Amino acid sequence: MLDDLDPVVPLPETIYGFCRFLLNEHRRVFAWLFLLGFLVAGADAMVAVFIGKLVGLVGQSDRQVAWDAQWPTLLGLLMVIGVIRPILIWLDLYWRNARLIPGVTTRMRWISHWYVIRQRWGFFQGQSPGQLAHWVMQTPGAIREVAESALRAVWYLGMYGLTSLVLLANADWRLMLPLIVWLVVYVLLLQYFVPKMRALANHNAEQYSHLLSELSDIYGNVLAVRLFGIAATSDERIRTRLRAHEQSQANQMGAVTGLIASLTWLNTFLLVVTAIIGGWLWLHGMVAAAAVAMALPLVWQIAGTGGWVAFEVAGIYQNLGEIRQGMSVIAASNPDLQDPHSDKLQVTHGEIEFESVSFGYPDGAPVLDNFSLRIAPGEKLGIVGRSGAGKSTLMALLLRLVEPDKGRILIDGQDISQFDAGSVREQMAVVTQDVSLFHRSLRENLLCGAGDAREEQLLEALRQADAEHFVAALGNGDPLQGLDTNAGERGSRLSGGQRQRITLARAWLRRAHILILDEATSALDSETEREVLTQVDTLREGMTVISIAHRLSALRGMDRILVMDAGRILESGSHAELLARDGLYGRLWRHQSVRQHSQDSPKEHQLSTSSIETLNRTDT
């Protein structure tokens, strides 16, 4: 049921096509509900027929003759009402509650997640994780509710109304006139109130979302609220949002009240006029009492069902609005769909080459233009440069998080665009500046690097990353017990340095041919950085290494260092060579050395944007 999907089929971008795609494989469930809705409506109508027959029987003067003539019909109706109808209702509830709600909804949520997680990296840069999770969970539920409401309410009322019209017309065509008028006015009321209720419901949902966002923002920044003494301002912002939500909710409930009041008058008209016409026809001998007794419960059932259906229709329109919003996330037009039959990249040496690569983000200027670079197998390459120089873009291109506009990227002479993206990333171990861990145990976080790692390998990875001591402290002196500690939301239970050590240990477990360090020691103080870099030297033996750093001390041991700016290589050479040239790198090194102070700080030796801009101006 939760198997993989065809990864080369994009989701439709129209609301009808989108809903049909998600519901298509559940045709059997909806076929049963379609049939059962028709049968239940017919069985419910038989209740009124039974009442009419029974009243007609009671009114007969010769009871025995009437009983002898009517008992087979009454017995058949009793079988329908007392046996068949409960079975049909049970089957309808079974297919709806046991098959449609859990099974169909779960499958649609799986499909939604499957496509969202395969969106391109840039897609996630502009999305809130909470909102993504919300739409993955809510959109399938909204689609299921639309389909369910259409079958359960609209289809039921249509079938019951049609059956009632046939029964009333069979008794006397004049008995069905009030029902026809009721249906016409009912449709007009829906046309007036439903769009209004939908707009008000959307506005209320929007105000609720603003309120929730405001509360989350304040709770998430409660320290700033207290430190800056802005509690009163925060209270006023919440008060404003609450009042706006209160007003929008009052407007929505006002429309609901108007619909209920209108339906109450309309239903009263239906019942009273049907009774008047039925009584007049009976008084003039045109219909039997049984026909009037049948007509009244028929129209009463329709009147009661009409209010329910009206709210179901309003719910359908409201859910369609949610589906439209969810589609913008789930059915985004640029998913990173991979052909399952693509070849898997195999790396034996770790040679990397950027061959005339050009790249620019859709909403910005080009980052790289005809950029070329060769990294020899086993070479340790350091890259420095200010923000926007193109350093992280190089890594994103190499990891196939984004695709080049022109040119090729080769690993061991193989164009990585021709291989499965997952297999390309499997050949690399990555430690990034944005150190975030899963809300799981440390053990599970480490096993992301190698799912089949044994306990002794986990312990060795901790030693290599200088993480064994703090993990052991979490487990009362036992590192294996400490590995069962939950890392917290995005690793919140650990310090920045501890999180970074865990990611280094995870990279060590990967034992890939290529190691990428993107500010891998940025959260560490200088002393700890030196200790970890010593361990990194062991980790990177035999690997091709690309290390991005603002702190130049982290790059001293590199075979080659590139100084980049605006997507170009300004300088290239070893640490000693670059110092000897006394160019930009040399001045940066001296600048950071002067700024060093006796008390270590996680931010010492940082290569700030302002400092490099100043040095660039000096260089020119």
XYZ file of C-alpha atoms in Angstrom:
620
model
C 0.000 0.000 0.000
C 2.840 2.392 0.838
C 5.073 1.239 -1.994
C 7.203 3.559 -4.104
C 5.583 5.448 -6.957
C 6.561 5.913 -10.575
C 9.265 8.554 -10.096
C 9.055 10.015 -13.594
C 5.342 10.930 -13.472
C 4.743 14.514 -12.231
C 1.561 15.416 -10.375
C -1.189 17.177 -12.380
C -1.399 20.931 -11.815
C -5.197 21.357 -12.147
C -7.385 20.787 -9.109
C -9.529 18.210 -10.925
C -6.516 16.334 -12.278
C -4.750 16.516 -8.912
C -7.722 15.058 -7.007
C -8.323 12.436 -9.673
C -4.658 11.369 -9.576
C -4.743 10.839 -5.813
C -8.142 9.118 -5.818
C -7.760 7.119 -9.018
C -6.444 3.907 -7.482
C -9.318 3.862 -4.977
C -12.070 3.564 -7.583
C -13.344 0.328 -6.027
C -13.963 1.982 -2.653
C -15.867 4.867 -4.228
C -17.835 2.522 -6.491
C -19.093 0.693 -3.406
C -19.972 3.957 -1.665
C -21.746 5.163 -4.811
C -23.870 2.004 -4.961
C -24.526 1.875 -1.225
C -25.570 5.550 -1.163
C -28.179 4.802 -3.822
C -29.480 1.724 -1.978
C -29.585 3.417 1.441
C -31.552 6.352 -0.022
C -34.062 3.917 -1.515
C -34.328 1.950 1.734
C -34.898 5.161 3.731
C -37.722 6.137 1.380
C -39.369 2.788 2.089
C -39.890 3.896 5.706
C -42.380 6.528 4.513
C -44.020 4.008 2.178
C -44.422 1.594 5.105
C -46.007 4.314 7.254
C -48.406 5.169 4.449
C -49.383 1.519 3.924
C -49.875 1.021 7.649
C -52.069 4.121 7.982
C -54.079 2.974 4.980
C -54.552 -0.445 6.564
C -55.696 1.020 9.889
C -58.273 3.178 8.111
C -59.999 0.207 6.427
C -63.425 -0.752 7.764
C -63.074 -4.465 6.968
C -59.854 -5.160 8.833
C -59.464 -8.847 7.989
C -59.950 -8.370 4.265
C -57.538 -5.435 4.309
C -54.963 -7.434 6.285
C -55.212 -10.409 3.951
C -54.617 -8.107 0.989
C -51.811 -6.020 2.489
C -49.761 -8.321 4.736
C -47.333 -9.551 1.993
C -46.514 -5.933 1.081
C -46.161 -4.921 4.721
C -43.965 -7.932 5.448
C -41.746 -7.106 2.471
C -41.442 -3.494 3.598
C -40.639 -4.655 7.134
C -37.856 -6.860 5.743
C -36.456 -3.876 3.853
C -36.713 -1.553 6.872
C -35.774 -3.991 9.626
C -33.178 -6.217 7.930
C -31.907 -4.923 4.595
C -31.699 -1.243 5.588
C -29.532 -1.859 8.716
C -27.238 -4.111 6.670
C -26.891 -1.467 3.963
C -26.155 1.237 6.549
C -23.575 -1.028 8.207
C -21.890 -1.713 4.862
C -21.914 2.003 4.050
C -20.318 2.819 7.403
C -17.777 0.011 6.975
C -16.581 1.180 3.569
C -16.509 4.786 4.731
C -14.978 4.451 8.206
C -12.877 1.300 7.868
C -11.708 1.613 4.259
C -12.066 5.197 3.031
C -10.974 7.273 6.029
C -7.875 5.350 7.210
C -6.764 3.519 4.068
C -7.414 6.068 1.340
C -6.242 9.010 3.450
C -3.041 7.231 4.469
C -2.251 6.335 0.873
C -2.816 9.907 -0.321
C -0.601 11.238 2.474
C 2.123 8.835 1.417
C 1.861 10.025 -2.190
C 1.967 13.664 -1.049
C 5.040 13.079 1.111
C 6.715 11.073 -1.665
C 6.487 13.996 -4.065
C 7.287 16.751 -1.546
C 10.487 15.092 -0.308
C 11.639 14.855 -3.930
C 11.308 18.552 -4.662
C 14.481 20.347 -5.648
C 16.652 21.847 -2.928
C 15.693 25.426 -3.782
C 12.042 24.589 -3.127
C 12.754 23.920 0.557
C 14.705 27.167 0.974
C 11.513 29.213 0.817
C 9.220 26.873 2.748
C 8.451 26.479 6.431
C 8.887 22.838 7.552
C 5.761 23.163 9.674
C 3.722 24.406 6.716
C 5.011 21.596 4.512
C 4.003 19.016 7.112
C 0.624 20.741 7.492
C -0.201 20.537 3.783
C 1.050 16.954 3.442
C -1.313 15.935 6.249
C -4.265 18.247 5.544
C -4.576 18.215 1.745
C -5.290 14.464 1.413
C -7.822 14.762 4.231
C -9.528 17.627 2.398
C -9.656 15.605 -0.841
C -11.131 12.639 0.987
C -13.733 14.856 2.670
C -14.757 16.372 -0.683
C -15.241 12.923 -2.214
C -16.962 11.618 0.900
C -19.319 14.598 1.173
C -20.229 14.359 -2.496
C -21.168 10.699 -2.088
C -22.582 10.748 1.423
C -24.625 13.952 1.273
C -25.129 15.331 -2.231
C -25.589 11.944 -3.897
C -27.832 10.734 -1.044
C -30.096 13.804 -1.195
C -30.273 13.533 -4.977
C -31.292 9.875 -4.868
C -33.708 10.338 -1.964
C -35.267 13.390 -3.610
C -35.664 11.568 -6.931
C -37.233 8.558 -5.221
C -39.578 10.854 -3.300
C -40.661 12.661 -6.468
C -41.474 9.331 -8.116
C -43.479 8.125 -5.099
C -45.372 11.411 -4.736
C -46.114 11.611 -8.457
C -47.376 8.030 -8.345
C -49.824 9.029 -5.610
C -50.862 12.372 -7.173
C -48.737 14.762 -9.192
C -49.948 17.718 -7.127
C -48.283 16.267 -4.010
C -44.846 16.740 -5.547
C -45.335 20.447 -6.387
C -44.188 21.738 -2.948
C -41.094 19.542 -3.206
C -40.240 20.947 -6.643
C -40.586 24.513 -5.313
C -38.470 23.545 -2.296
C -35.716 22.135 -4.535
C -35.600 25.284 -6.691
C -35.429 27.655 -3.716
C -32.951 25.337 -1.971
C -30.558 25.534 -4.930
C -30.921 29.332 -5.021
C -30.123 29.555 -1.309
C -27.013 27.441 -1.810
C -25.914 29.636 -4.699
C -26.228 32.695 -2.488
C -24.912 31.456 0.853
C -22.229 28.899 -0.060
C -19.846 31.301 -1.883
C -20.356 33.823 0.910
C -19.666 31.203 3.580
C -16.628 29.984 1.652
C -15.134 33.490 1.436
C -15.817 34.161 5.109
C -14.402 30.763 6.102
C -11.238 31.435 4.096
C -10.886 34.862 5.700
C -11.404 33.369 9.150
C -8.803 30.672 8.439
C -6.401 33.378 7.265
C -6.929 35.381 10.460
C -6.437 32.239 12.527
C -3.201 31.524 10.656
C -1.970 35.078 11.338
C -2.820 34.663 15.023
C -1.030 31.319 15.210
C 2.007 32.739 13.427
C 2.120 35.724 15.801
C 1.918 33.464 18.852
C 4.631 31.164 17.485
C 6.870 34.141 16.732
C 6.531 35.541 20.242
C 6.926 32.186 22.007
C 9.935 31.357 19.837
C 11.586 34.675 20.738
C 10.495 34.905 24.363
C 14.051 35.715 25.477
C 14.147 38.765 23.193
C 10.696 39.794 24.460
C 11.998 39.853 28.025
C 15.462 41.262 27.357
C 14.131 44.198 25.332
C 11.133 44.794 27.595
C 8.557 44.524 24.816
C 6.005 42.364 26.633
C 3.394 45.137 26.454
C 3.971 45.573 22.725
C 3.713 41.814 22.225
C 0.471 41.721 24.213
C -0.981 44.462 22.027
C -0.044 42.582 18.845
C -1.768 39.442 20.151
C -4.777 41.483 21.285
C -5.094 42.946 17.778
C -4.859 39.522 16.162
C -7.420 38.047 18.578
C -9.894 40.840 17.848
C -9.456 40.388 14.096
C -10.032 36.650 14.446
C -13.047 37.240 16.687
C -14.607 39.570 14.102
C -13.962 37.198 11.198
C -15.426 34.320 13.202
C -18.514 36.404 14.042
C -18.994 37.227 10.351
C -18.700 33.561 9.441
C -21.198 32.495 12.103
C -23.560 35.257 10.945
C -23.673 33.738 7.473
C -24.225 30.285 8.969
C -27.098 31.640 11.059
C -28.644 33.236 7.964
C -28.530 29.931 6.098
C -30.038 28.006 9.010
C -32.853 30.553 9.407
C -33.604 30.500 5.669
C -33.681 26.704 5.603
C -35.950 26.660 8.656
C -38.517 28.825 6.854
C -38.134 26.836 3.654
C -38.575 23.513 5.446
C -41.626 24.841 7.267
C -43.091 25.848 3.903
C -42.461 22.369 2.491
C -44.085 20.540 5.384
C -47.074 22.875 5.813
C -47.907 23.230 2.103
C -47.551 19.473 1.525
C -49.928 18.860 4.453
C -52.418 21.428 3.112
C -52.383 20.012 -0.428
C -52.562 16.451 0.877
C -55.452 17.291 3.189
C -57.325 19.075 0.389
C -56.842 16.146 -1.995
C -57.995 13.670 0.686
C -60.997 15.858 1.564
C -62.133 15.807 -2.050
C -61.531 12.096 -2.374
C -58.675 12.433 -4.835
C -56.109 10.532 -2.727
C -56.299 8.041 0.069
C -55.160 8.783 3.597
C -52.251 6.407 2.983
C -50.827 8.750 0.319
C -50.908 11.732 2.687
C -49.368 9.634 5.461
C -46.560 8.660 3.067
C -45.990 12.191 1.737
C -45.464 13.907 5.080
C -42.547 11.758 6.365
C -40.978 11.846 2.890
C -40.819 15.636 2.783
C -39.870 15.848 6.452
C -36.854 13.605 5.808
C -35.862 15.753 2.816
C -36.223 18.927 4.884
C -33.995 17.519 7.613
C -31.434 16.247 5.119
C -31.362 19.568 3.267
C -29.696 21.436 6.142
C -27.078 18.733 6.510
C -26.342 18.750 2.777
C -26.064 22.549 2.728
C -23.268 22.444 5.278
C -21.617 19.557 3.444
C -21.648 21.616 0.236
C -20.144 24.577 2.107
C -17.520 22.190 3.460
C -16.775 20.984 -0.067
C -16.032 24.529 -1.235
C -13.943 25.239 1.849
C -11.966 22.032 1.323
C -11.440 22.913 -2.334
C -9.771 26.113 -1.144
C -7.451 24.094 1.093
C -6.696 21.728 -1.778
C -5.726 24.640 -4.025
C -3.290 25.902 -1.408
C -1.919 22.421 -0.764
C -1.415 21.858 -4.495
C 1.000 24.788 -4.632
C 3.252 22.778 -2.330
C 2.616 19.143 -3.210
C 2.245 19.574 -6.969
C 5.043 22.126 -7.435
C 6.063 22.188 -11.065
C 9.759 21.380 -10.691
C 10.221 18.153 -8.714
C 13.556 16.349 -8.707
C 12.171 13.144 -10.214
C 14.710 10.426 -10.871
C 14.466 7.587 -13.334
C 14.690 4.395 -11.208
C 16.608 2.760 -14.039
C 19.375 5.389 -13.999
C 22.859 3.995 -13.522
C 24.482 4.232 -10.101
C 27.657 6.266 -9.904
C 30.740 4.269 -8.918
C 33.782 6.182 -7.635
C 37.225 4.637 -7.243
C 39.636 7.603 -7.177
C 37.706 10.775 -6.314
C 38.846 13.044 -9.129
C 36.505 16.046 -9.546
C 36.289 18.404 -12.490
C 34.065 21.418 -13.144
C 34.068 21.847 -16.906
C 32.955 25.321 -18.121
C 30.100 25.426 -15.613
C 27.635 28.332 -15.564
C 24.881 28.688 -12.994
C 22.498 31.333 -11.705
C 19.532 31.193 -9.353
C 16.148 32.033 -10.936
C 15.685 35.202 -8.892
C 19.239 36.526 -9.038
C 22.301 37.281 -11.131
C 24.584 34.483 -12.386
C 26.784 33.029 -9.650
C 29.217 31.115 -11.867
C 30.102 31.906 -15.462
C 32.175 29.444 -17.490
C 33.827 28.202 -14.292
C 36.431 25.433 -14.581
C 38.306 23.610 -11.822
C 40.061 20.269 -11.492
C 40.621 18.568 -8.143
C 43.055 15.662 -8.278
C 42.259 12.332 -6.603
C 43.092 12.543 -2.910
C 43.754 16.295 -3.062
C 42.850 18.443 -0.061
C 41.341 21.682 -1.383
C 40.414 24.674 0.761
C 38.115 27.461 -0.440
C 37.742 30.913 1.121
C 35.766 33.943 0.052
C 33.097 36.304 1.240
C 29.375 35.489 1.231
C 28.092 35.272 -2.323
C 31.473 34.305 -3.769
C 30.061 31.016 -5.049
C 31.618 28.599 -2.542
C 28.412 26.954 -1.340
C 27.020 26.978 -4.880
C 29.973 24.824 -5.972
C 29.089 22.317 -3.265
C 25.388 22.376 -4.150
C 26.251 21.672 -7.792
C 28.605 18.856 -6.858
C 25.938 17.294 -4.623
C 23.313 17.776 -7.350
C 21.135 19.862 -5.088
C 20.960 22.207 -8.073
C 21.783 21.609 -11.733
C 24.173 23.723 -13.856
C 22.743 25.906 -16.601
C 25.702 25.016 -18.811
C 28.756 22.822 -18.601
C 29.457 19.512 -16.910
C 30.635 18.218 -13.558
C 32.701 15.049 -13.702
C 33.729 12.590 -11.006
C 36.363 10.131 -12.157
C 35.609 11.290 -15.693
C 31.885 10.520 -15.380
C 29.237 13.188 -15.981
C 27.240 13.101 -12.745
C 24.068 14.358 -14.489
C 23.820 10.965 -16.199
C 23.560 9.077 -12.918
C 21.014 8.721 -10.159
C 21.363 11.757 -7.867
C 21.122 9.611 -4.751
C 24.032 7.458 -5.862
C 26.105 10.617 -6.482
C 25.526 11.784 -2.903
C 26.304 8.327 -1.555
C 29.880 8.818 -2.740
C 30.338 11.861 -0.500
C 30.422 12.565 3.216
C 29.268 16.074 4.091
C 29.620 18.191 7.218
C 27.890 21.554 6.840
C 27.785 24.817 8.755
C 24.059 24.338 9.397
C 24.424 21.558 11.943
C 20.983 20.056 12.534
C 20.215 16.634 13.899
C 17.065 14.552 13.716
C 14.777 14.499 16.740
C 15.970 10.971 17.427
C 18.630 9.213 19.470
C 22.303 9.969 18.843
C 22.666 6.385 17.659
C 20.023 6.868 14.963
C 21.641 10.133 13.914
C 25.002 8.413 13.511
C 23.482 5.529 11.571
C 22.337 7.995 8.901
C 25.955 7.778 7.764
C 26.051 3.985 7.686
C 22.918 2.045 8.553
C 24.770 -1.243 9.037
C 27.503 0.055 11.354
C 28.384 -2.101 14.351
C 28.711 -0.758 17.892
C 32.501 -0.821 17.809
C 32.377 1.275 14.633
C 30.076 3.772 16.337
C 32.496 4.073 19.253
C 35.436 4.508 16.885
C 33.547 7.242 15.037
C 32.969 9.050 18.339
C 36.680 8.808 19.150
C 37.667 10.109 15.716
C 35.395 13.144 16.198
C 36.498 13.705 19.815
C 32.886 13.121 20.897
C 33.340 10.038 23.084
C 33.676 11.921 26.375
C 30.516 14.017 26.195
C 28.461 11.094 24.839
C 29.711 8.935 27.719
C 28.718 11.696 30.152
C 25.181 11.568 28.770
C 25.086 7.842 29.585
C 26.524 8.012 33.113
C 29.978 7.103 31.875
C 28.852 4.566 29.255
C 29.098 5.894 25.663
C 26.837 3.121 24.338
C 24.158 4.141 26.800
C 24.762 7.781 25.916
C 24.064 6.994 22.263
C 20.456 6.300 23.243
C 20.031 9.931 24.358
C 17.541 11.872 22.261
C 19.191 14.773 20.442
C 16.100 16.991 20.730
C 14.504 19.193 18.091
C 17.262 19.855 15.524
C 19.768 18.696 18.140
C 18.649 21.307 20.684
C 19.776 19.220 23.676
C 23.403 19.488 22.571
C 25.693 22.477 22.314
C 26.773 23.720 18.901
C 30.177 22.096 19.255
C 28.663 18.790 20.355
C 26.318 18.773 17.383
C 29.226 19.422 15.047
C 31.217 16.550 16.534
C 28.277 14.202 15.971
C 28.103 15.220 12.310
C 31.859 14.656 11.982
C 31.430 11.186 13.470
C 28.606 10.539 11.034
C 30.851 11.557 8.144
C 33.595 9.243 9.405
C 31.145 6.324 9.375
C 30.262 7.053 5.765
C 33.826 6.309 4.594
C 33.083 7.911 1.245
C 35.647 8.761 -1.424
C 34.917 12.492 -1.233
C 34.664 14.573 1.943
C 33.027 18.012 1.935
C 33.554 20.266 4.951
C 31.431 23.416 4.807
C 32.382 25.439 7.901
C 32.734 22.095 9.676
C 34.370 23.580 12.791
C 32.612 26.956 12.903
C 30.867 26.217 16.209
C 34.059 25.178 18.025
C 36.486 27.267 20.038
C 40.076 27.429 18.795
C 41.448 24.791 21.160
C 38.696 22.315 20.372
C 39.015 23.159 16.698
C 42.677 22.164 16.755
C 41.793 18.871 18.433
C 39.008 18.126 15.962
C 41.124 19.119 12.956
C 43.718 16.620 14.102
C 41.000 13.971 14.027
C 39.776 15.264 10.662
C 43.284 14.700 9.298
C 42.832 11.025 10.133
C 39.303 11.010 8.733
C 40.334 12.432 5.384
C 43.239 10.089 4.693
C 42.889 8.685 1.194
C 39.897 10.928 0.453
C 39.430 13.882 -1.846
C 38.598 16.780 0.478
C 36.907 20.107 -0.224
C 36.867 22.378 2.813
C 35.090 25.746 2.926
C 36.013 27.977 5.846
C 35.979 31.580 6.996
C 38.484 30.752 9.708
C 41.753 30.438 7.783
C 43.442 28.388 10.496
C 41.182 25.496 9.497
C 42.800 25.419 6.033
C 46.509 25.461 6.882
C 46.899 21.762 6.155
C 45.237 21.894 2.731
C 47.257 20.946 -0.362
C 45.760 23.893 -2.214
C 43.664 26.897 -1.221
C 41.415 28.902 -3.550
C 40.413 32.492 -2.828
C 37.086 33.156 -4.589
C 35.049 36.263 -5.255
C 32.000 36.790 -7.508
C 32.262 33.276 -8.904
C 35.934 33.667 -9.928
C 39.179 32.270 -8.550
C 41.368 35.208 -7.477
C 44.266 33.234 -5.996
C 45.333 29.594 -5.866
C 48.163 27.846 -4.030
C 49.216 26.266 -0.762
C 49.087 28.185 2.511
C 52.815 28.908 2.366
C 52.720 29.904 -1.301
C 49.841 32.304 -0.793
C 51.552 33.905 2.195
C 54.741 34.313 0.154
C 52.838 36.113 -2.606
C 51.546 38.606 -0.049
C 48.288 38.975 -1.925
C 44.727 39.027 -0.639
C 45.112 35.753 1.257
C 48.282 36.962 2.983
C 46.616 40.155 4.138
C 43.580 38.186 5.349
C 45.871 35.931 7.344
C 47.642 38.844 8.999
C 44.310 40.562 9.625
C 42.979 37.532 11.480
C 46.225 37.030 13.367
C 46.107 40.603 14.679
C 42.521 40.097 15.846
C 43.418 36.997 17.840
C 43.120 37.548 21.569
C 44.146 35.462 24.520
C 40.692 34.197 25.446
C 39.415 31.780 22.831
C 36.054 32.481 21.315
C 34.036 30.482 18.766
C 34.081 33.566 16.547
C 37.803 34.414 16.587
C 39.604 34.410 13.259
C 36.271 34.789 11.461
C 36.570 36.068 7.899
C 33.808 38.640 7.911
C 32.234 40.150 4.840
C 33.236 43.635 5.942
C 36.891 42.674 6.456
C 37.280 41.018 3.085
C 35.562 43.956 1.377
C 38.006 46.303 3.113
C 40.953 44.191 2.019
C 39.601 43.987 -1.511
C 39.518 47.778 -1.660
C 43.077 47.897 -0.312
C 44.168 45.338 -2.905
C 42.871 47.484 -5.716
